[in-house]
CSV table of C-alpha atoms in Angstrom, one decimal:
chain,number,residue,atom,x,y,z
A,1254,UNK,CA,157.6,128.0,69.7
A,1255,UNK,CA,156.8,125.3,67.3
A,1256,UNK,CA,159.4,124.3,64.8
A,1257,UNK,CA,156.8,125.0,62.2
A,1258,UNK,CA,156.5,128.7,63.2
A,1259,UNK,CA,159.0,129.9,60.6
A,1260,UNK,CA,156.9,128.3,57.8
A,1261,UNK,CA,153.9,130.3,59.0
A,1262,UNK,CA,156.0,133.5,59.0
A,1263,UNK,CA,157.2,132.6,55.5
A,1264,UNK,CA,153.6,132.1,54.3
A,1265,UNK,CA,152.5,135.3,55.8
A,1266,UNK,CA,155.2,137.2,54.0
A,1267,UNK,CA,154.4,135.5,50.7
A,1268,UNK,CA,150.7,136.0,50.8
A,1269,UNK,CA,150.7,139.4,52.4
A,1270,UNK,CA,148.5,140.6,55.3
A,1271,UNK,CA,144.8,140.1,54.8
A,1272,UNK,CA,145.0,137.3,52.3
A,1273,UNK,CA,142.1,134.8,52.0
A,1274,UNK,CA,144.2,132.1,50.5
A,1275,UNK,CA,145.5,130.4,53.7
A,1276,UNK,CA,142.9,127.6,53.7
A,1277,UNK,CA,143.6,126.9,50.0
A,1278,UNK,CA,147.3,126.5,50.7
A,1279,UNK,CA,146.6,124.1,53.6
A,1280,UNK,CA,144.3,122.1,51.3
A,1281,UNK,CA,147.2,121.4,48.9
A,1282,UNK,CA,149.4,119.5,51.3
A,1283,UNK,CA,149.5,118.0,54.8
A,1284,UNK,CA,151.6,120.8,56.2
A,1285,UNK,CA,153.5,124.0,55.3
A,1286,UNK,CA,156.9,122.2,55.3
A,1287,UNK,CA,155.6,119.9,52.7
A,1288,UNK,CA,154.2,122.8,50.7
A,1289,UNK,CA,157.5,124.6,50.8
A,1290,UNK,CA,159.4,121.4,49.7
A,1291,UNK,CA,157.0,120.9,46.8
A,1292,UNK,CA,158.6,124.0,45.1
A,1293,UNK,CA,157.7,126.9,42.8
A,1294,UNK,CA,156.5,124.7,39.9
A,1295,UNK,CA,154.0,123.0,42.2
A,1296,UNK,CA,152.8,126.3,43.6
A,1297,UNK,CA,152.3,127.7,40.1
A,1298,UNK,CA,150.2,124.7,39.1
A,1299,UNK,CA,147.7,125.4,41.9
A,1300,UNK,CA,146.5,128.3,39.8
A,1301,UNK,CA,145.5,130.7,42.6
A,1302,UNK,CA,148.7,132.6,43.3
A,1303,UNK,CA,149.5,136.0,41.7
A,1304,UNK,CA,152.9,136.6,40.1
A,1305,UNK,CA,153.8,138.8,43.1
A,1306,UNK,CA,152.9,136.1,45.6
A,1307,UNK,CA,154.9,133.4,43.7
A,1308,UNK,CA,157.9,135.7,43.6
A,1309,UNK,CA,157.6,136.5,47.3
A,1310,UNK,CA,157.3,132.8,48.2
A,1311,UNK,CA,160.4,132.0,46.2
A,1312,UNK,CA,162.7,134.8,47.2
A,1313,UNK,CA,161.9,135.0,51.0
A,1314,UNK,CA,162.7,131.5,52.4
A,1315,UNK,CA,161.8,129.8,55.7
A,1316,UNK,CA,165.4,130.3,56.7
A,1317,UNK,CA,164.9,134.1,56.3
A,1318,UNK,CA,161.7,133.7,58.4
A,1319,UNK,CA,163.6,131.9,61.1
A,1320,UNK,CA,165.7,135.0,61.6
A,1321,UNK,CA,162.6,136.9,62.4
A,1322,UNK,CA,161.5,134.2,64.9
A,1323,UNK,CA,164.9,134.3,66.6
A,1324,UNK,CA,164.9,138.1,66.9
A,1325,UNK,CA,161.4,138.0,68.4
A,1326,UNK,CA,162.5,135.4,71.0
A,1327,UNK,CA,165.4,137.6,72.0
A,1328,UNK,CA,163.2,140.7,72.4
A,1329,UNK,CA,160.4,139.0,74.3
A,1330,UNK,CA,157.8,138.9,71.5
A,1331,UNK,CA,155.7,135.8,71.3
A,1332,UNK,CA,154.5,134.4,68.0
A,1333,UNK,CA,151.1,132.7,67.8
A,1334,UNK,CA,150.2,130.6,64.8
A,1335,UNK,CA,147.1,128.6,64.1
A,1336,UNK,CA,148.9,125.5,65.4
A,1337,UNK,CA,149.1,127.0,68.9
A,1338,UNK,CA,146.3,126.4,71.4
A,1339,UNK,CA,146.3,130.1,72.4
A,1340,UNK,CA,145.5,131.2,68.8
A,1341,UNK,CA,141.9,132.4,69.0
A,1342,UNK,CA,139.4,130.1,67.3
A,1343,UNK,CA,137.2,133.2,66.6
A,1344,UNK,CA,140.0,134.6,64.5
A,1345,UNK,CA,140.8,131.4,62.6
A,1346,UNK,CA,137.1,131.2,61.6
A,1347,UNK,CA,137.1,134.4,59.6
A,1348,UNK,CA,137.7,134.4,55.8
A,1349,UNK,CA,141.2,135.8,56.0
A,1350,UNK,CA,142.9,134.9,59.3
A,1351,UNK,CA,146.4,136.0,60.0
A,1352,UNK,CA,149.1,133.3,59.7
A,1353,UNK,CA,151.0,134.8,62.6
A,1354,UNK,CA,150.2,137.0,65.6
A,1355,UNK,CA,153.1,138.8,67.1
A,1356,UNK,CA,152.3,139.4,70.8
A,1357,UNK,CA,153.6,141.5,73.6
A,1358,UNK,CA,152.0,140.5,76.9
A,1359,UNK,CA,149.5,137.6,77.3
A,1360,UNK,CA,146.6,137.4,74.9
A,1361,UNK,CA,143.4,137.0,77.1
A,1362,UNK,CA,141.0,134.0,76.5
A,1363,UNK,CA,138.9,135.9,73.9
A,1364,UNK,CA,137.0,132.8,73.0
A,1365,UNK,CA,135.8,132.2,76.5
A,1366,UNK,CA,134.8,135.7,77.6
A,1367,UNK,CA,132.5,138.5,76.2
A,1368,UNK,CA,134.9,140.5,74.0
A,1369,UNK,CA,133.9,143.9,72.7
A,1370,UNK,CA,135.7,146.0,70.2
A,1371,UNK,CA,135.4,149.7,70.7
A,1372,UNK,CA,136.3,152.0,67.8
A,1373,UNK,CA,135.8,155.6,66.7
A,1374,UNK,CA,137.3,158.7,65.3
A,1375,UNK,CA,140.8,159.9,66.1
A,1376,UNK,CA,139.4,163.4,66.2
A,1377,UNK,CA,137.1,162.7,69.0
A,1378,UNK,CA,135.3,165.4,71.0
A,1379,UNK,CA,135.8,165.7,74.8
A,1380,UNK,CA,132.4,164.3,75.3
A,1381,UNK,CA,133.1,161.3,73.0
A,1382,UNK,CA,136.3,160.5,74.8
A,1383,UNK,CA,134.5,160.6,78.2
A,1384,UNK,CA,131.8,158.3,76.8
A,1385,UNK,CA,134.3,155.8,75.4
A,1386,UNK,CA,136.3,155.8,78.7
A,1387,UNK,CA,133.2,155.3,80.8
A,1388,UNK,CA,131.7,152.5,78.7
A,1389,UNK,CA,135.1,150.8,78.5
A,1390,UNK,CA,135.4,151.1,82.3
A,1391,UNK,CA,132.0,149.6,82.8
A,1392,UNK,CA,132.6,146.8,80.3
A,1393,UNK,CA,136.0,145.8,81.9
A,1394,UNK,CA,134.5,145.9,85.4
A,1395,UNK,CA,131.8,143.5,84.2
A,1396,UNK,CA,134.4,141.1,83.0
A,1397,UNK,CA,134.4,141.9,79.2
A,1398,UNK,CA,137.6,142.2,77.3
A,1399,UNK,CA,138.0,145.5,75.4
A,1400,UNK,CA,139.6,145.4,71.9
A,1401,UNK,CA,140.8,148.6,70.1
A,1402,UNK,CA,143.5,149.9,67.8
A,1403,UNK,CA,145.7,152.1,70.0
A,1404,UNK,CA,145.1,155.2,67.9
A,1405,UNK,CA,144.4,158.7,69.3
A,1406,UNK,CA,140.9,159.7,70.3
A,1407,UNK,CA,138.3,156.9,71.0
A,1408,UNK,CA,140.8,154.1,70.8
A,1409,UNK,CA,143.0,155.6,73.5
A,1410,UNK,CA,140.0,156.4,75.8
A,1411,UNK,CA,138.8,152.8,75.4
A,1412,UNK,CA,142.1,151.3,76.4
A,1413,UNK,CA,142.5,153.7,79.3
A,1414,UNK,CA,139.0,153.0,80.6
A,1415,UNK,CA,139.6,149.2,80.7
A,1416,UNK,CA,143.0,149.7,82.4
A,1417,UNK,CA,141.6,152.1,85.0
A,1418,UNK,CA,139.0,149.3,85.8
A,1419,UNK,CA,141.9,146.9,86.2
A,1420,UNK,CA,140.4,144.8,83.4
A,1421,UNK,CA,141.8,143.2,80.2
A,1422,UNK,CA,142.3,145.1,77.0
A,1423,UNK,CA,144.0,144.2,73.7
A,1424,UNK,CA,145.6,146.7,71.3
A,1425,UNK,CA,145.8,145.6,67.6
A,1426,UNK,CA,148.4,147.6,65.7
A,1427,UNK,CA,148.7,148.2,61.9
A,1428,UNK,CA,152.5,148.2,62.1
A,1429,UNK,CA,155.2,146.1,63.7
A,1430,UNK,CA,155.4,146.0,67.5
A,1431,UNK,CA,158.8,147.6,67.6
A,1432,UNK,CA,158.0,150.3,65.0
A,1433,UNK,CA,157.9,153.8,66.6
A,1434,UNK,CA,154.2,154.4,66.0
A,1435,UNK,CA,152.4,157.2,67.9
A,1436,UNK,CA,155.1,157.5,70.6
A,1437,UNK,CA,152.9,159.6,72.9
A,1438,UNK,CA,151.1,156.3,73.5
A,1439,UNK,CA,154.2,154.1,74.0
A,1440,UNK,CA,153.7,154.1,77.8
A,1441,UNK,CA,150.1,153.2,77.3
A,1442,UNK,CA,151.0,150.2,75.1
A,1443,UNK,CA,153.5,149.0,77.8
A,1444,UNK,CA,150.7,149.3,80.4
A,1445,UNK,CA,148.4,147.3,78.1
A,1446,UNK,CA,151.0,144.6,77.7
A,1447,UNK,CA,151.2,144.1,81.5
A,1448,UNK,CA,147.6,143.1,81.9
A,1449,UNK,CA,146.6,142.2,78.4
A,1450,UNK,CA,148.3,142.2,75.0
A,1451,UNK,CA,149.5,144.4,72.2
A,1452,UNK,CA,149.4,142.4,69.0
A,1453,UNK,CA,150.1,142.7,65.2
A,1454,UNK,CA,150.3,140.4,62.2
A,1455,UNK,CA,153.4,142.3,60.9
A,1456,UNK,CA,157.0,141.6,61.8
A,1457,UNK,CA,158.4,143.8,64.6
A,1458,UNK,CA,160.1,146.5,62.5
A,1459,UNK,CA,157.3,146.9,59.8
A,1460,UNK,CA,156.3,150.6,59.4
A,1461,UNK,CA,152.6,151.5,59.2
A,1462,UNK,CA,150.9,152.5,56.0
A,1463,UNK,CA,147.5,153.7,54.9
A,1464,UNK,CA,146.7,150.2,53.5
A,1465,UNK,CA,147.8,148.4,56.6
A,1466,UNK,CA,145.4,149.9,59.1
A,1467,UNK,CA,142.1,149.0,57.3
A,1468,UNK,CA,143.5,145.5,56.9
A,1469,UNK,CA,144.2,145.1,60.6
A,1470,UNK,CA,140.6,146.2,61.3
A,1471,UNK,CA,139.4,142.6,60.4
A,1472,UNK,CA,141.5,141.4,63.4
A,1473,UNK,CA,139.8,143.9,65.7
A,1474,UNK,CA,136.3,142.7,64.7
A,1475,UNK,CA,137.4,139.1,64.3
A,1476,UNK,CA,138.5,138.9,67.9
A,1477,UNK,CA,135.2,140.3,69.2
A,1478,UNK,CA,131.7,139.3,69.8
A,1479,UNK,CA,130.5,142.7,68.9
A,1480,UNK,CA,131.8,146.1,67.7
A,1481,UNK,CA,130.8,149.3,69.4
A,1482,UNK,CA,131.3,152.5,67.4
A,1483,UNK,CA,131.6,155.8,69.4
A,1484,UNK,CA,131.8,158.9,67.1
A,1485,UNK,CA,132.6,158.4,63.5
A,1486,UNK,CA,132.5,160.7,60.5
A,1487,UNK,CA,130.8,159.8,57.3
A,1488,UNK,CA,134.0,158.4,55.9
A,1489,UNK,CA,135.8,156.7,58.7
A,1490,UNK,CA,137.9,153.6,59.3
A,1491,UNK,CA,135.5,152.7,62.1
A,1492,UNK,CA,132.8,152.2,59.5
A,1493,UNK,CA,135.1,149.7,57.7
A,1494,UNK,CA,135.4,147.8,61.0
A,1495,UNK,CA,131.7,147.8,61.4
A,1496,UNK,CA,131.2,146.4,57.8
A,1497,UNK,CA,133.9,143.7,58.5
A,1498,UNK,CA,132.0,142.8,61.7
A,1499,UNK,CA,128.8,142.2,59.7
A,1500,UNK,CA,130.7,140.1,57.2
A,1501,UNK,CA,132.2,138.0,60.0
A,1502,UNK,CA,128.8,137.5,61.7
A,1503,UNK,CA,129.5,139.9,64.6
A,1504,UNK,CA,127.1,142.3,66.3
A,1505,UNK,CA,127.3,146.0,65.7
A,1506,UNK,CA,126.4,148.6,68.3
A,1507,UNK,CA,126.6,152.4,68.2
A,1508,UNK,CA,126.4,155.3,70.6
A,1509,UNK,CA,123.9,157.8,69.2
A,1510,UNK,CA,125.2,161.4,68.5
A,1511,UNK,CA,123.5,164.7,68.3
A,1512,UNK,CA,123.1,165.9,64.7
A,1513,UNK,CA,125.2,169.0,65.5
A,1514,UNK,CA,128.2,166.8,66.4
A,1515,UNK,CA,130.8,167.0,63.6
A,1516,UNK,CA,131.5,163.2,64.0
A,1517,UNK,CA,127.9,162.1,64.2
A,1518,UNK,CA,127.1,161.2,60.6
A,1519,UNK,CA,128.8,157.8,60.6
A,1520,UNK,CA,127.3,156.4,63.8
A,1521,UNK,CA,123.8,157.8,63.1
A,1522,UNK,CA,123.9,156.2,59.6
A,1523,UNK,CA,124.9,152.9,61.3
A,1524,UNK,CA,121.9,153.1,63.5
A,1525,UNK,CA,119.6,153.9,60.6
A,1526,UNK,CA,121.0,150.7,58.9
A,1527,UNK,CA,120.2,148.5,61.9
A,1528,UNK,CA,123.1,148.9,64.4
A,1529,UNK,CA,121.8,148.5,67.9
A,1530,UNK,CA,121.9,151.9,69.7
A,1531,UNK,CA,123.3,151.7,73.3
A,1532,UNK,CA,123.8,154.2,76.0
A,1533,UNK,CA,125.2,151.9,78.7
A,1534,UNK,CA,127.3,148.8,79.1
A,1535,UNK,CA,124.3,147.1,80.6
A,1536,UNK,CA,122.3,147.4,77.4
A,1537,UNK,CA,125.2,145.9,75.4
A,1538,UNK,CA,126.1,143.1,77.7
A,1539,UNK,CA,122.5,141.9,78.0
A,1540,UNK,CA,123.0,140.5,74.5
A,1541,UNK,CA,125.5,138.1,75.9
A,1542,UNK,CA,124.2,136.8,79.2
A,1543,UNK,CA,123.0,133.5,77.6
A,1544,UNK,CA,126.1,133.0,75.6
A,1545,UNK,CA,128.5,133.5,78.5
A,1546,UNK,CA,126.7,132.3,81.6
A,1547,UNK,CA,128.4,133.3,84.8
A,1548,UNK,CA,131.2,135.2,83.0
A,1549,UNK,CA,129.6,138.6,83.3
A,1550,UNK,CA,130.5,139.8,86.8
A,1551,UNK,CA,128.8,142.1,89.2
A,1552,UNK,CA,131.2,144.9,90.3
A,1553,UNK,CA,131.9,145.2,94.0
A,1554,UNK,CA,131.0,141.6,94.9
A,1555,UNK,CA,133.5,139.3,96.5
A,1556,UNK,CA,132.7,136.4,94.2
A,1557,UNK,CA,133.6,137.5,90.7
A,1558,UNK,CA,131.7,134.6,89.1
A,1559,UNK,CA,128.3,135.7,90.4
A,1560,UNK,CA,126.2,137.0,87.5
A,1561,UNK,CA,124.7,140.5,87.6
A,1562,UNK,CA,121.2,139.3,88.4
A,1563,UNK,CA,119.1,136.2,88.4
A,1564,UNK,CA,117.9,136.1,84.8
A,1565,UNK,CA,114.5,134.4,84.1
A,1566,UNK,CA,114.5,131.2,82.2
A,1567,UNK,CA,114.5,131.9,78.5
A,1568,UNK,CA,113.7,129.9,75.4
A,1569,UNK,CA,116.4,127.8,73.9
A,1570,UNK,CA,119.1,129.9,72.2
A,1571,UNK,CA,118.4,130.5,68.5
A,1572,UNK,CA,121.1,130.7,65.8
A,1573,UNK,CA,123.2,133.8,66.5
A,1574,UNK,CA,122.6,136.7,64.1
A,1575,UNK,CA,124.5,139.9,64.0
A,1576,UNK,CA,122.5,142.5,65.9
A,1577,UNK,CA,123.0,145.0,63.1
A,1578,UNK,CA,121.4,142.6,60.6
A,1579,UNK,CA,118.2,142.5,62.4
A,1580,UNK,CA,115.4,144.6,61.1
A,1581,UNK,CA,114.4,146.0,64.4
A,1582,UNK,CA,116.6,146.7,67.4
A,1583,UNK,CA,115.5,144.8,70.5
A,1584,UNK,CA,113.1,146.8,72.7
A,1585,UNK,CA,114.6,148.5,75.6
A,1586,UNK,CA,113.6,147.0,79.0
A,1587,UNK,CA,112.8,149.2,82.0
A,1588,UNK,CA,115.6,149.9,84.4
A,1589,UNK,CA,116.3,146.8,86.5
A,1590,UNK,CA,118.7,145.4,88.9
A,1591,UNK,CA,121.1,144.5,86.1
A,1592,UNK,CA,121.3,148.0,84.8
A,1593,UNK,CA,121.7,149.4,88.3
A,1594,UNK,CA,124.4,147.0,89.4
A,1595,UNK,CA,126.6,147.5,86.3
A,1596,UNK,CA,126.6,151.2,87.0
A,1597,UNK,CA,127.6,150.8,90.7
A,1598,UNK,CA,130.7,152.8,91.7
A,1599,UNK,CA,131.3,154.0,88.1
A,1600,UNK,CA,133.0,157.4,88.0
A,1601,UNK,CA,130.6,160.2,87.1
A,1602,UNK,CA,132.4,161.0,83.8
A,1603,UNK,CA,129.5,162.2,81.7
A,1604,UNK,CA,128.6,165.5,83.2
A,1605,UNK,CA,127.1,167.9,80.7
A,1606,UNK,CA,129.5,170.1,78.8
A,1607,UNK,CA,129.0,173.9,79.1
A,1608,UNK,CA,126.4,175.4,76.7
A,1609,UNK,CA,127.6,177.4,73.8
A,1610,UNK,CA,128.8,177.1,70.3
A,1611,UNK,CA,132.3,176.2,69.2
A,1612,UNK,CA,133.0,179.6,67.8
A,1613,UNK,CA,132.2,181.5,71.0
A,1614,UNK,CA,135.0,183.8,72.1
A,1615,UNK,CA,136.8,182.2,75.0
A,1616,UNK,CA,136.6,184.0,78.4
A,1617,UNK,CA,139.6,185.2,80.3
A,1618,UNK,CA,141.3,182.2,82.0
A,1619,UNK,CA,140.4,181.8,85.6
A,1620,UNK,CA,143.0,181.0,88.3
A,1621,UNK,CA,143.5,177.3,88.7
A,1622,UNK,CA,141.8,176.1,91.9
A,1623,UNK,CA,143.5,173.2,93.8
A,1624,UNK,CA,141.8,169.8,93.6
A,1625,UNK,CA,140.3,168.2,96.7
A,1626,UNK,CA,139.8,164.6,97.8
A,1627,UNK,CA,136.2,164.9,96.7
A,1628,UNK,CA,137.3,165.7,93.2
A,1629,UNK,CA,140.1,163.2,92.4
A,1630,UNK,CA,142.4,160.5,93.7
A,1631,UNK,CA,145.5,161.2,95.8
A,1632,UNK,CA,147.8,160.5,92.8
A,1633,UNK,CA,145.8,162.9,90.6
A,1634,UNK,CA,146.0,165.6,93.2
A,1635,UNK,CA,149.7,165.1,93.6
A,1636,UNK,CA,150.4,165.4,89.8
A,1637,UNK,CA,148.0,168.3,89.4
A,1638,UNK,CA,150.1,170.2,91.9
A,1639,UNK,CA,153.3,169.5,89.9
A,1640,UNK,CA,151.9,170.5,86.5
A,1641,UNK,CA,152.4,174.0,85.0
A,1642,UNK,CA,152.0,175.6,81.7
A,1643,UNK,CA,155.4,174.4,80.8
A,1644,UNK,CA,155.6,171.0,79.0
A,1645,UNK,CA,156.9,168.1,81.1
A,1646,UNK,CA,157.6,164.5,80.2
A,1647,UNK,CA,155.7,161.8,82.1
A,1648,UNK,CA,159.0,160.2,83.1
A,1649,UNK,CA,159.9,163.5,84.9
A,1650,UNK,CA,156.5,163.5,86.6
A,1651,UNK,CA,157.3,160.0,87.8
A,1652,UNK,CA,160.6,161.1,89.3
A,1653,UNK,CA,159.1,164.2,90.9
A,1654,UNK,CA,156.1,162.4,92.4
A,1655,UNK,CA,157.8,159.1,93.2
A,1656,UNK,CA,154.9,157.2,91.5
A,1657,UNK,CA,155.2,154.1,89.4
A,1658,UNK,CA,154.7,154.6,85.6
A,1659,UNK,CA,151.3,152.8,85.8
A,1660,UNK,CA,150.0,155.2,88.5
A,1661,UNK,CA,151.4,158.2,86.6
A,1662,UNK,CA,149.4,157.2,83.5
A,1663,UNK,CA,146.3,156.5,85.5
A,1664,UNK,CA,146.5,159.8,87.2
A,1665,UNK,CA,147.1,161.7,84.0
A,1666,UNK,CA,144.1,160.0,82.4
A,1667,UNK,CA,142.0,161.1,85.4
A,1668,UNK,CA,143.2,164.7,85.1
A,1669,UNK,CA,142.7,164.7,81.3
A,1670,UNK,CA,139.0,163.7,81.8
A,1671,UNK,CA,138.7,166.4,84.5
A,1672,UNK,CA,140.0,168.9,82.0
A,1673,UNK,CA,143.1,169.7,84.2
A,1674,UNK,CA,145.8,168.5,81.9
A,1675,UNK,CA,146.6,168.6,78.1
A,1676,UNK,CA,148.7,166.0,76.3
A,1677,UNK,CA,151.2,167.6,73.9
A,1678,UNK,CA,152.6,164.5,72.2
A,1679,UNK,CA,155.8,162.6,72.8
A,1680,UNK,CA,154.8,161.7,76.4
A,1681,UNK,CA,154.7,165.5,77.3
A,1682,UNK,CA,151.9,167.2,79.3
A,1683,UNK,CA,151.0,170.6,80.7
A,1684,UNK,CA,148.1,171.9,82.7
A,1685,UNK,CA,145.1,173.1,80.8
């Protein structure tokens, strides 16, 4: 880490998360060390700090910040500041970039690849989670990086879809990386860190708060080329992310919902206001073929750099506009080789749900039929045979099955989408 890292941690603490004053601070001096040495009187004369900020800058010193840096080094957490080459340019260009990113894993090259944020309600329907999983799977197979927030519902399905495709995904938390947030997803976050990254702008032990999560949403949108919303109620944090995306010049996409869906109002309103409706990863990724030539891969091909299809020569690229800011959504093209190839070998996760209203009386439970190789993977069949109505922790399932943690999580995801398993929280599961 750079010797200046502690000064960035100090500034982050003083200004607070989400501050838009970083560039103004840097314009005052040649570096943060010089700014610190100029002292409180100089800071006050700048005229743009609040009393709270001045107090925080004075009472929390770079020496205090160095203790956080040292603790992170000991626990394997990397710190990225704007001085580091790995700090994303796309994030530095927003109005209020974070001074520090705390990172577990390896942050993918988000500036060089198509990067899609997928967000939605925590109270997702089964159909919504299947859609999010399938779209994320397709995007990751195509070479896109999937960004989300690690919450229940759509976020979890998005991360799992990318991981199941052996792709890259980034989880952006609204709390410190070591804070015990949503422990039922602790194993999922470890899995994400092995192939992508879990990141936060908060020191490791910082608890989450209602204010922190909307603030972190600017990082989710800032890292992305576009934001895809899957199920969102009229008042939803996902809509905040979509608004931030527009402010940052990002595209906004939405998956249309039926009007009887309890979480349809938010996404349908987005579409009315100009968000691009999509029903497949192909429709979304077509927007980025010119921007990332050769980076969007065709699944199942030996050469990962071969594009999906030979694209006809187009006019010179125009200035990029957020898709949701356009008056008319682009006309849908007929099914072509691109659309067919991106769907190749994708699991059939979107089978229709049984007809009937939510308040229909449930029928008597039927005996659980064993899975076959035509239904699921060998790992899923094995775990399905071990699960009962009694809650069991995933670590116990790992011991009983002899499977590695990654394979246990992948198989449980598969069983959950098949309706065979029910998560109970705290890493515990039972059969449905």
